XYZ file of C-alpha atoms in Angstrom:
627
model
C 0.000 0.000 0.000
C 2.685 2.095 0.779
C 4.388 1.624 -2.408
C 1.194 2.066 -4.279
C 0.478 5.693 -2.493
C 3.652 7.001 -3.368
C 3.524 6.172 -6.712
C 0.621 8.625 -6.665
C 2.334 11.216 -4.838
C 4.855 10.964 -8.083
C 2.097 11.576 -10.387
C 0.266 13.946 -8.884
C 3.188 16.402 -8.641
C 4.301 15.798 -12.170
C 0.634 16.375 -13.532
C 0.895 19.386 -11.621
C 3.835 20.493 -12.895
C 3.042 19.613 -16.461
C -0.304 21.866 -16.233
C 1.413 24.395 -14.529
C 3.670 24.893 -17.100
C 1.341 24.304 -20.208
C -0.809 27.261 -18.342
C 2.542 29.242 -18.466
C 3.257 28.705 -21.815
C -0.526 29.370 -22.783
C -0.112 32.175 -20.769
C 3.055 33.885 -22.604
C 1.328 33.061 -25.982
C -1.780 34.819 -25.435
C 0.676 37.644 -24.381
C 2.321 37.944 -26.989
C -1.030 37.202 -29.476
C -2.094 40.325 -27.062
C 0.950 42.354 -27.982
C 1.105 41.573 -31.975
C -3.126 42.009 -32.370
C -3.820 44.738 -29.874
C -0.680 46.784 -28.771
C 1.090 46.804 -32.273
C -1.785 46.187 -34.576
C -1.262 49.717 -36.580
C 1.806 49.043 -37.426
C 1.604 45.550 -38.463
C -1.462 46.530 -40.188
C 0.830 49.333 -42.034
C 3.329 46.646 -43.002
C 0.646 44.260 -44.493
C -0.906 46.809 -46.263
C 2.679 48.235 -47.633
C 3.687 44.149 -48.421
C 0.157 44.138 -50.378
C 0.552 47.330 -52.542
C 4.032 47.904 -54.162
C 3.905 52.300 -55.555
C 5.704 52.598 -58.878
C 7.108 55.550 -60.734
C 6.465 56.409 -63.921
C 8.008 58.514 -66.496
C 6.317 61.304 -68.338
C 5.667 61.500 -72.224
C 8.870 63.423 -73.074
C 7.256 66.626 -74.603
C 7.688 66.979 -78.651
C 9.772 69.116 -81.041
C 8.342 70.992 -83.761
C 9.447 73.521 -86.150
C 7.926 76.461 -86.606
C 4.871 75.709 -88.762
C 3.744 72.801 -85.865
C 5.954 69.909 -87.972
C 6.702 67.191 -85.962
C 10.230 66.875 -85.606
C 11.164 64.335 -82.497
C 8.191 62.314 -81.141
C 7.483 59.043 -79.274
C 6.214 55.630 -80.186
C 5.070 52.898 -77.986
C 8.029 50.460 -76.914
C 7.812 46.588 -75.513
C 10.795 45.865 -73.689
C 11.317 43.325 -71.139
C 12.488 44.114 -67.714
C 14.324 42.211 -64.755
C 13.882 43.298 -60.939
C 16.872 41.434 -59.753
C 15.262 40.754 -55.911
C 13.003 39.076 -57.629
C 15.412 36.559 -59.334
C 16.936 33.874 -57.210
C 19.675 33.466 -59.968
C 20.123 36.365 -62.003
C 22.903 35.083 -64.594
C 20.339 31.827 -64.409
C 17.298 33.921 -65.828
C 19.103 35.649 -68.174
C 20.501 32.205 -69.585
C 17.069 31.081 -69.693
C 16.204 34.678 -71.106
C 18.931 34.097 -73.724
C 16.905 30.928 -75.427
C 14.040 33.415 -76.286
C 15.537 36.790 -76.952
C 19.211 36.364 -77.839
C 21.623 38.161 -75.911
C 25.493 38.607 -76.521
C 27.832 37.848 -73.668
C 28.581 41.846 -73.441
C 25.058 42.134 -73.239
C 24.695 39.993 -70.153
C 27.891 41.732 -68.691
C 25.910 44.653 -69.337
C 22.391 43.969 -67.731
C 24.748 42.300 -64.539
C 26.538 44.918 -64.208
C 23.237 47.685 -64.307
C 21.695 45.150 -61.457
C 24.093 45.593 -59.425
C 24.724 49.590 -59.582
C 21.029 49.853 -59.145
C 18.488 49.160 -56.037
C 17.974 46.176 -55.699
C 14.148 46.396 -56.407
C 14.670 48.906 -59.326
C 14.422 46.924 -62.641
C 16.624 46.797 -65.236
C 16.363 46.514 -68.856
C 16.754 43.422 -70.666
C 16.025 44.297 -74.390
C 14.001 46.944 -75.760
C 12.031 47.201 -79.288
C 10.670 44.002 -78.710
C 8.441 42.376 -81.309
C 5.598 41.085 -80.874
C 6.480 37.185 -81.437
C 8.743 37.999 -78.573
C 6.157 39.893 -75.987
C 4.297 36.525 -76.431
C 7.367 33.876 -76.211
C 8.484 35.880 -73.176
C 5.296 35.918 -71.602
C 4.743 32.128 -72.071
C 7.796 31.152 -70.630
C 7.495 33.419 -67.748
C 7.662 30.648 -65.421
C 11.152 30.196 -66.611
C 12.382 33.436 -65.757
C 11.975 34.364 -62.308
C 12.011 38.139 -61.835
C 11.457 39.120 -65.843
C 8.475 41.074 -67.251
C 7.215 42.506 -69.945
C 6.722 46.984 -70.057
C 5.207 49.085 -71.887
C 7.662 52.175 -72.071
C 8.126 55.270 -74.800
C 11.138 55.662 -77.359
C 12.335 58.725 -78.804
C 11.627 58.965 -82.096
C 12.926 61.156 -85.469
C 10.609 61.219 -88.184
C 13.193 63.328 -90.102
C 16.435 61.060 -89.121
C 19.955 62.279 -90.519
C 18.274 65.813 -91.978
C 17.782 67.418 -88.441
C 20.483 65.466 -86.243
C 22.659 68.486 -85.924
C 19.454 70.425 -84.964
C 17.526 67.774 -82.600
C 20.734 66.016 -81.073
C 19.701 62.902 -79.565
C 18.508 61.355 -76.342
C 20.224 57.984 -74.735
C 20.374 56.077 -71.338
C 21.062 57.791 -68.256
C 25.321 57.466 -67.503
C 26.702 57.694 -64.055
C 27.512 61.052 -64.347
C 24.465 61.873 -64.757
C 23.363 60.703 -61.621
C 21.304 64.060 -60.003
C 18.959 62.142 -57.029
C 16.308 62.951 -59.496
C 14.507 59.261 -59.045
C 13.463 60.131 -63.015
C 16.690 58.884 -64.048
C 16.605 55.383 -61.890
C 13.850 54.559 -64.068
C 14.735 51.590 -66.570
C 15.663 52.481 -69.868
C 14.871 56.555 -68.992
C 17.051 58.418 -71.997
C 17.897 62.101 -71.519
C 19.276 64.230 -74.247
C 22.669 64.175 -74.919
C 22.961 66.752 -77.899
C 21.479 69.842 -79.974
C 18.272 71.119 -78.605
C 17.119 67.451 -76.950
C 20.216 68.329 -74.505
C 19.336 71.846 -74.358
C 16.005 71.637 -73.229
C 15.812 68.610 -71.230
C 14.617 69.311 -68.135
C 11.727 71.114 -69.692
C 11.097 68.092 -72.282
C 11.298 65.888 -69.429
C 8.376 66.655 -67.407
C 7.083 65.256 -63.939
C 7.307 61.725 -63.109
C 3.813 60.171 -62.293
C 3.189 56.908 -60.222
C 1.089 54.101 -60.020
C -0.259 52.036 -56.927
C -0.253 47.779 -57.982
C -1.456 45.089 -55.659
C 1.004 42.236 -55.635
C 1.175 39.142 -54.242
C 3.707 37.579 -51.183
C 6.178 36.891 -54.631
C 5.783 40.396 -55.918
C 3.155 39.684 -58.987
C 1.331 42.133 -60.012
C -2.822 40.920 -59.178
C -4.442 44.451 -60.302
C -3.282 48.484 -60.779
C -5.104 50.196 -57.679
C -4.281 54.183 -58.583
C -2.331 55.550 -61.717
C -1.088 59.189 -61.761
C 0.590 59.932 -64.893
C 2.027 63.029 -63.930
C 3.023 66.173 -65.982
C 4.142 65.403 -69.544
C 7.316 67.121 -71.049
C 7.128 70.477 -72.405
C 6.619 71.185 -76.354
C 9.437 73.351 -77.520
C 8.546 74.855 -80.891
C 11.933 75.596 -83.388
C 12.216 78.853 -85.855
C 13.706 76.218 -88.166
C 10.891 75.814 -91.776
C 11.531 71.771 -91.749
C 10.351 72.029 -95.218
C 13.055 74.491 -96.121
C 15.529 72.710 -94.241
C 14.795 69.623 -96.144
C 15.468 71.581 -99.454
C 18.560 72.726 -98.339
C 19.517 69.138 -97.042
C 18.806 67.768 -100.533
C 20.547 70.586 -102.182
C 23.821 69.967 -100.258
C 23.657 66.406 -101.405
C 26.252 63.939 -100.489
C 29.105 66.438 -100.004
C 30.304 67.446 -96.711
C 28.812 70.787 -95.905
C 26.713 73.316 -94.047
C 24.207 75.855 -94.511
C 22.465 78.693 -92.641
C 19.278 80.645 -93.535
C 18.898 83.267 -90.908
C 15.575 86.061 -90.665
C 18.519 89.828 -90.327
C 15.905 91.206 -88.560
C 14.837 88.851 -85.783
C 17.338 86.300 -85.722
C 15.215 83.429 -86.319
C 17.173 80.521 -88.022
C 15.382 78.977 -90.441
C 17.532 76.186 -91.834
C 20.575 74.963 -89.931
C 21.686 72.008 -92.798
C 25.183 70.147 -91.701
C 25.751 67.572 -94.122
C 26.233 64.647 -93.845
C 23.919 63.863 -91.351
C 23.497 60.859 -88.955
C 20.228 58.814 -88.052
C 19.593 59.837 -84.184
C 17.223 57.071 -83.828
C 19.911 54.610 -83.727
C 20.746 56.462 -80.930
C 17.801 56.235 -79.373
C 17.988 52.507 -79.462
C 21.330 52.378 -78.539
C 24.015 51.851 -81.270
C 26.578 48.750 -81.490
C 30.239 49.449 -81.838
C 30.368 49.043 -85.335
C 27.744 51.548 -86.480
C 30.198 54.068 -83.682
C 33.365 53.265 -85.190
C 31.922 53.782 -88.832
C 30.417 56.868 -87.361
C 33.820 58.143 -85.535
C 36.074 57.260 -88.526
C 34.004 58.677 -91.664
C 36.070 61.063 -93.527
C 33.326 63.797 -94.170
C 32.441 63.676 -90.204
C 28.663 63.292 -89.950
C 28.775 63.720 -85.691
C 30.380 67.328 -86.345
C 27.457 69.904 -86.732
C 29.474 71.950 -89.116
C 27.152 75.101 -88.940
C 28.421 76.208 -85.066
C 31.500 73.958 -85.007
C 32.950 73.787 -88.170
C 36.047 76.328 -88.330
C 37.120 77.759 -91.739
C 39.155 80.550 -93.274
C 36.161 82.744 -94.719
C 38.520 83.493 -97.570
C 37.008 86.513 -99.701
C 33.689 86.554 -97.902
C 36.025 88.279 -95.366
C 36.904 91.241 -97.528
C 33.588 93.172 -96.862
C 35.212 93.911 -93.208
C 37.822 94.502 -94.684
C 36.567 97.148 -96.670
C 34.241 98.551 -93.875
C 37.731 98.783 -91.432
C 39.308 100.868 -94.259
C 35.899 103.087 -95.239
C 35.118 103.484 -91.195
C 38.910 105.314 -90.105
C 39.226 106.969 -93.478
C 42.387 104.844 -94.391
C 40.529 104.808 -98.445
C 37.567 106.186 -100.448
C 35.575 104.307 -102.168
C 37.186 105.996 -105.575
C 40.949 104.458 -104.533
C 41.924 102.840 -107.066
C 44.609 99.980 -106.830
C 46.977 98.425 -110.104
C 46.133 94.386 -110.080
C 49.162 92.833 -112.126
C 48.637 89.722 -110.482
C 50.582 90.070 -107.352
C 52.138 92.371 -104.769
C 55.648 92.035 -103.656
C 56.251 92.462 -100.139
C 59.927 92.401 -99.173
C 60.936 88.977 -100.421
C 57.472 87.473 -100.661
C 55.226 87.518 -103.479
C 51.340 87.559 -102.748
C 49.173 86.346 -105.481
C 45.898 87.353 -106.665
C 43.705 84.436 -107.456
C 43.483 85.962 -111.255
C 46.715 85.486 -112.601
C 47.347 88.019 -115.332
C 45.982 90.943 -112.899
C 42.436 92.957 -112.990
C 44.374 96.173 -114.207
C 42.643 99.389 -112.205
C 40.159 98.635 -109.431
C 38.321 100.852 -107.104
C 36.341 99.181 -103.736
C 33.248 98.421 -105.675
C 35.081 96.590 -108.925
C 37.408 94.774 -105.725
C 34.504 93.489 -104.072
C 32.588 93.076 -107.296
C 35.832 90.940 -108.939
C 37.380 89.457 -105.647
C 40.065 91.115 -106.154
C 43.119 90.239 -103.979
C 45.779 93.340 -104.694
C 42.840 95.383 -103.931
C 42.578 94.134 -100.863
C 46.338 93.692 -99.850
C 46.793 96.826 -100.673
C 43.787 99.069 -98.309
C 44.556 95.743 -95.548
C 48.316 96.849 -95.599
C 47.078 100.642 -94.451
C 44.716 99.799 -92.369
C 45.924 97.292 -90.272
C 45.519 93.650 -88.588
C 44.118 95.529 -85.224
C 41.238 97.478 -86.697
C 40.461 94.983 -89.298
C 40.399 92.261 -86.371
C 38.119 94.690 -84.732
C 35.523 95.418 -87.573
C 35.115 91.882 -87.564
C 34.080 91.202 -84.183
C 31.614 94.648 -84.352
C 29.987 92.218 -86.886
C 29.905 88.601 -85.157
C 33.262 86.724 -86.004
C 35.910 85.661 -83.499
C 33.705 85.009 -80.413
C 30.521 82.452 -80.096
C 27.315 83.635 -80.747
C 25.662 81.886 -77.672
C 23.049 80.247 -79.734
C 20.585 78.029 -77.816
C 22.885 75.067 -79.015
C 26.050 73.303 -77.055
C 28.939 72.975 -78.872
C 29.814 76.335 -80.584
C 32.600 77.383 -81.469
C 34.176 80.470 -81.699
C 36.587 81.038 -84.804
C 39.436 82.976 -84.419
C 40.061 86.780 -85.478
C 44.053 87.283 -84.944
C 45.428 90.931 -84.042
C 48.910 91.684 -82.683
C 48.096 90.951 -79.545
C 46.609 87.849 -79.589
C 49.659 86.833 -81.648
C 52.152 88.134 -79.050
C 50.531 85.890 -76.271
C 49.602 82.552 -77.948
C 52.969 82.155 -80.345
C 54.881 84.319 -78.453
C 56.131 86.569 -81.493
C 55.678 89.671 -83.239
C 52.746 89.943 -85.780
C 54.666 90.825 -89.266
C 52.655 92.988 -92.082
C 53.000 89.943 -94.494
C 50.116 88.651 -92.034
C 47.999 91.413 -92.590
C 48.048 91.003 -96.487
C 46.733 87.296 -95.880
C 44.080 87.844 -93.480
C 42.836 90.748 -96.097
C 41.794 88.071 -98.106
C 40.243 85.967 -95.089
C 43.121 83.672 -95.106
C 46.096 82.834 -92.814
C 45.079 82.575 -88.856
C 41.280 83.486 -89.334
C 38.871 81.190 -88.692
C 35.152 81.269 -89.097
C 32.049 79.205 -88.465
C 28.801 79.049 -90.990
C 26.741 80.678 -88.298
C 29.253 83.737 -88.111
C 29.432 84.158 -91.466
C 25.258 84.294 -91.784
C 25.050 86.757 -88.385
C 27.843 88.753 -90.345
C 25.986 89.376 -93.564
C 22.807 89.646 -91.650
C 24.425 92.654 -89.349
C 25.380 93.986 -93.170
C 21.811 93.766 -94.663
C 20.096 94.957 -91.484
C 21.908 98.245 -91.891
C 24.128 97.149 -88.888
C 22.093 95.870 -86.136
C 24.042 93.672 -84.066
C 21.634 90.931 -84.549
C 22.000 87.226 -83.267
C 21.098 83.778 -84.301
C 18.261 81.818 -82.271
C 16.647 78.474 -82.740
C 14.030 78.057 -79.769
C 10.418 80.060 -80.581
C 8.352 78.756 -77.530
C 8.668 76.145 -74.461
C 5.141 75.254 -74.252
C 3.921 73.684 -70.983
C 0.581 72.283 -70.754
C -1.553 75.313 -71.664
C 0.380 77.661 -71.425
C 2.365 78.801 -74.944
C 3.820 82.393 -75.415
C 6.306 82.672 -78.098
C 10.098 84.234 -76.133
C 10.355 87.661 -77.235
C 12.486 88.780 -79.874
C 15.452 90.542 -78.042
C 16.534 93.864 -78.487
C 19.569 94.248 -80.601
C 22.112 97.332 -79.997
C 23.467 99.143 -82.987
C 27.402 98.392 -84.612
C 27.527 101.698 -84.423
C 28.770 102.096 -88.546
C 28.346 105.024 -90.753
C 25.362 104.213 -93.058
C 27.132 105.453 -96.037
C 30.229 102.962 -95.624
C 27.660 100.694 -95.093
C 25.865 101.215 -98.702
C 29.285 100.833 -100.615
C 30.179 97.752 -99.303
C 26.330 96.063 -99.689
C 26.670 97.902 -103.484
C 29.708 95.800 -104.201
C 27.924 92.801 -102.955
C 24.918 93.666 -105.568
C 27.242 94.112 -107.934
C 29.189 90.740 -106.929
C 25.917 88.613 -108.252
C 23.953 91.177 -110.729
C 27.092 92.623 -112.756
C 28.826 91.696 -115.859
C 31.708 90.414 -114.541
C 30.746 89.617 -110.732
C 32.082 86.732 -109.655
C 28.893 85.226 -108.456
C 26.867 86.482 -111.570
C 25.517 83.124 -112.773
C 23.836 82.610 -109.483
C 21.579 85.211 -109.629
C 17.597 85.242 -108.539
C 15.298 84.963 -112.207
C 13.169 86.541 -110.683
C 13.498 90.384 -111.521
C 11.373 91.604 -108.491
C 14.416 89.676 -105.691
C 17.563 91.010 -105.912
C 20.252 88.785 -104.070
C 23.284 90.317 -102.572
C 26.532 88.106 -101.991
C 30.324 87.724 -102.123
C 31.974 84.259 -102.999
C 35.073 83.048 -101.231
C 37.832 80.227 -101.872
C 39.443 79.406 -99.235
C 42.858 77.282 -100.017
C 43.421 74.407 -97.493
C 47.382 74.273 -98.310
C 49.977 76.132 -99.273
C 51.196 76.498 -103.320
C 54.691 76.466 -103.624
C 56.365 78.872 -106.437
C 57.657 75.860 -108.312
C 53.811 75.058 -108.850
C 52.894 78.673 -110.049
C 55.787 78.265 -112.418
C 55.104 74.936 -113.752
C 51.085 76.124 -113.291
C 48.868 75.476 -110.147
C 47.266 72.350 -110.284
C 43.254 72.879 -110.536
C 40.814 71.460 -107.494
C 39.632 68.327 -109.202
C 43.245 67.118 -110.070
C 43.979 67.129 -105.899
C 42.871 64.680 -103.675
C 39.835 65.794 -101.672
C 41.286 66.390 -98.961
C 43.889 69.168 -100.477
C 40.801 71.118 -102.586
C 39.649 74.562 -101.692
C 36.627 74.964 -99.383
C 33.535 76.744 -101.538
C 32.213 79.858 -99.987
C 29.121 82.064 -100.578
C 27.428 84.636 -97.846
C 24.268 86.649 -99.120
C 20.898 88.501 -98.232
C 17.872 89.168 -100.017
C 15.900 91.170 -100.910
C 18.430 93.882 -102.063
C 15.974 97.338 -101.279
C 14.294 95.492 -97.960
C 16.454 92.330 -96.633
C 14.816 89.510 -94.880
C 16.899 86.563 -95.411
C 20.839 85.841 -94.909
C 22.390 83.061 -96.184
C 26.162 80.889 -95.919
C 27.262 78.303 -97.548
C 29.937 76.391 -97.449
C 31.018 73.089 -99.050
C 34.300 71.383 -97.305
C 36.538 70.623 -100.104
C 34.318 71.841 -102.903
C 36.675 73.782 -104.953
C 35.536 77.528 -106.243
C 32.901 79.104 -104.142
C 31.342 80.918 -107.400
C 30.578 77.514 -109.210
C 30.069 75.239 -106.203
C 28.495 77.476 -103.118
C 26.486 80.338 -105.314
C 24.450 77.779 -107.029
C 24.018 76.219 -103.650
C 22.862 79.755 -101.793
C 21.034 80.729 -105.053
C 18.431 77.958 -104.867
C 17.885 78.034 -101.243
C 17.388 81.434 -100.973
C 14.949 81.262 -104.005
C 13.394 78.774 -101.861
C 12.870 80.785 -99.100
C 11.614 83.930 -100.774
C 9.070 81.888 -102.329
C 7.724 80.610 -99.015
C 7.902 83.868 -97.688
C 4.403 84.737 -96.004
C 4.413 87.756 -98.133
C 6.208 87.222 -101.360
C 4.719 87.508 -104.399
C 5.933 83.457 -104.821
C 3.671 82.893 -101.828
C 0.844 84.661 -102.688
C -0.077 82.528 -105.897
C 0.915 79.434 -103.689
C -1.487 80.317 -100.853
C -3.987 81.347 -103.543
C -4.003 78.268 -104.915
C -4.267 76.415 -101.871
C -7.058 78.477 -100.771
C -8.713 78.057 -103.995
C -8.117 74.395 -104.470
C -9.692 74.084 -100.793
C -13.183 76.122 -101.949
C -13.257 73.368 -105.086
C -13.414 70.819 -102.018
């Protein structure tokens, strides 16, 4: 009996100590059920509801360019492109294997996308391949079981109905670098481009516009069940151009396959309308990212497309120069416009010899007959007595030597040389055999296309130190107001001076005997204005001259004469300036005039009120009453 009671004793205080501490342990859960449901429920609630909706951004349309009439110039198109969040992936070089069977991808591209995943956020996706078809949207999206972490987007790409004709102009956008890093959470985004050139890189935080964002239920893997709120924020801006696309599209054909610019600019306003650099490049391939063949074959060609010649291309402005020279001489009362000057040919200057590009000489010229015949004694001769310093002077009064600050990146800003500028960049004394060449526009000048246009614009517009501008309006939303036209200050040049020299350049096209005469307007009513310039590209050596000088199309291309032609129009009420130049060309009166001549034929007749004009809008409005 004994033995049987303490057994129970035994039992009875192990049941009780097994209840007691089941009723502990029943007591610490409900606790801590107490604690998670009661004390902390907002903020577990918080965190469910976070785990349950995942908030996306979303980029904004970027905002259009157009030119001045409303033409569409850079738009967007719809893009499928397949993504990767890499938290998402359990094995991201494993997905994009798998990824590889359905949309092939090179090894550099898979460097590529490995090395984006890991410089973003982990939850930030990264682009896989864009410009997907639609075979592949639906081989992707059937095999999404496969590949962990992928997706298919919907995004926008940049797009250039116009291609290589505008490049210069437009620029191009592309993927966001490092450096380009602001915090702005716009340019995390996958596959966000920015602009990188011309008027894309210009105005790109206005064409950009305000990311939006979109609230997504997911599931505990991070699928997407349903879009809960979408906010598309503020699209990019519109910027209108004062480029005519269908003028600049003329003047694009005209150039042709040479390697060349030209610049139509309004002398009063400012207002570019064509800005041609030829050749051109396609900036959508940009926009879609280009391989490194179509860069090296970009980098490498010989008549460098990537080079907007207009604002960067530097040239001697050859005879198109003389005009300041002329001005310099007229302004300090170093000439008249009756001095006459002996061409034989040349000018001897201590032991040099300076040529004139006519050989046997122009016999007796005064200022208009040396403008009106190029004449290079002429101009040796009234550039000896003036002087490199005032010449170098006149020049910049009219644009030349210094940038323009057109609403472009990438100008640059020639070169007018004086004594000074000598003295401190070669270190030696300016000598008056200098002078003599940069009379004729040669030696250390150096001009750009857009100079040369602001320069005979400042001449037409009776010297109004006017200035080159491509943006009309930034248009947000709404809201459109054209930027006002600034306020030009005066060159300060006597008006008189000013009608010889713009004579001579009448005479230069309209005259028996003008250099530029077979480039004339046929219409009698528009009188064109110009002056043609060669510019030599390397030196002729006296045994040439006396064995003869070898013409442009015996040289290689490379050693020819740049073509030059600078001109406004109308001659009694200018509108219009024009440049020209063709790299390599040869004469500017038989390559450039023709060139100028057409274009600016082009755009008198599209002029709102020429006569050219009239009958066209007639028409139109006539053909639209006959339905």
């Amino acid at each position: 009996m004994s033995r049987q009671a303490d057994r129970n004793k035994v039992f009875s205080r192990r049941a009780t100590l097994l209840a007691g501490g089941k009723l502990l342990l029943f007591t610490a859960l409900a606790g801590r059920m107490y604690y998670l449901q009661v004390i902390e429920r907002e903020k577990f609630a918080t965190l469910a509801e976070e785990n349950r909706i995942s908030l996306r951004l979303l980029a904004p349309p970027r905002g259009r360019i157009l030119d001045r009439f409303g033409v569409p110039l850079a738009i967007n198109q719809e893009n499928y492109r397949m993504l990767l969040v890499p938290e998402q992936a359990t094995d991201i070089e494993a997905t994009l294997e798998a990824a590889s069977e359905i949309i092939p991808l090179s090894d550099h591209e898979k460097t590529k996308i490995l090395r984006e995943a890991k410089r973003r956020r982990s939850f930030m996706p990264v682009t896989v391949r864009e410009n997907l078809t639609w075979n592949d949207v639906a081989r992707v999206e059937l095999n999404a079981a496969d590949l962990p972490g992928c997706m298919i987007d919907v995004g926008q790409s940049r797009f250039y109905p116009k291609a290589d004709r505008f490049s210069h102009v437009l620029g191009y956008v592309s993927v966001v670098s490092e450096q380009d890093l602001t915090g702005d959470p716009l340019l995390e985004l996958p596959g966000f481009r920015i602009g990188k050139a011309g008027v894309e890189r210009v105005h790109d935080l206005a064409l950009r516009g305000k990311g939006g964002n979109t609230q997504l239920e997911v599931n505990a893997l991070g699928r997407v069940i349903r879009e809960l709120a979408r906010n598309e924020g503020q699209p990019g801006a519109e910027v209108r151009l004062t480029i005519d696309a269908a003028l600049q599209d003329f003047a694009y054909q005209r150039l042709g396959e040479q390697s060349a610019s030209c610049v139509v600019m309004d002398v009063h306003s400012g207002q570019v309308l064509v800005m041609a650099s030829a050749p051109g490049y396609d900036p959508n391939a940009f926009a879609q990212g280009l391989n490194a063949e179509q860069w090296k074959d970009l980098i490498q060609h010989p008549r460098t497309p990537l080079l907007n010649k207009c604002i960067a291309g530097q040239y001697a402005p050859g005879s198109t120069f003389k005009m300041m020279v002329a001005l310099a001489a007229l302004e300090h009362n170093v000439v008249s416009p009756d001095f006459n000057v002996h061409c034989s040919g040349h000018v001897e200057l201590g032991n040099s010899v300076f040529h004139c590009w006519k050989k046997e000489g122009h016999g007796y010229v005064d200022m208009l007959r040396g403008i009106m015949h190029s004449c290079d004694v002429y101009f040796y001769e009234i550039a000896k007595r003036v002087g490199i310093d005032r010449i170098a002077d006149m020049a910049k009064r009219f644009g030349l030597g210094n940038t323009l600050d057109i609403d472009l990146a990438g100008e640059k800003p020639g070169l007018v040389p004086n004594r000074e500028w000598k003295l401190r960049n070669l270190r030696s004394a300016w000598s008056q055999g200098e002078t003599l060449v940069a009379g004729i526009g040669q030696g250390y000048m150096l001009t750009t296309p857009l100079q040369l246009a602001a320069m005979t614009a400042r001449i037409a517009n009776g010297g109004i130190a006017v200035r080159p501008r491509l943006t009309y309006e930034v248009a947000t939303g709404h809201e459109s107001a054209p930027l006002p036209t600034p306020t030009y200050p005066s060159i300060q040049i006597n008006k008189a001076n000013l009608a010889i020299v713009r004579k001579g350049m009448r005479m230069v096209v309209n005259e028996p005997g003008g250099t530029a005469l077979g480039s004339r307007l046929p219409n009698p009513n528009w009188i064109m204005c110009g002056k043609t310039g060669t510019a030599q590209v390397r030196r002729i050596t006296m045994r040439e001259r006396d064995t003869g000088v070898k013409k442009n199309d015996e040289l290689p291309w490379k050693e020819r004469d740049h073509a030059l032609f600078v001109a406004y129009a109308p001659d009694d009420d200018p509108k219009y300036a024009i440049a020209v130049i063709v790299e390599h060309g040869g004469g500017g009166s038989a390559v450039a005039a023709p060139i100028a001549r057409d274009v600016m034929m082009e755009t008198l007749r599209r002029d709102p009120v020429s006569e050219g004009a009239r009958d066209r809008f007639a028409y139109s409005a006539e053909k639209d009453r006959a339905g």
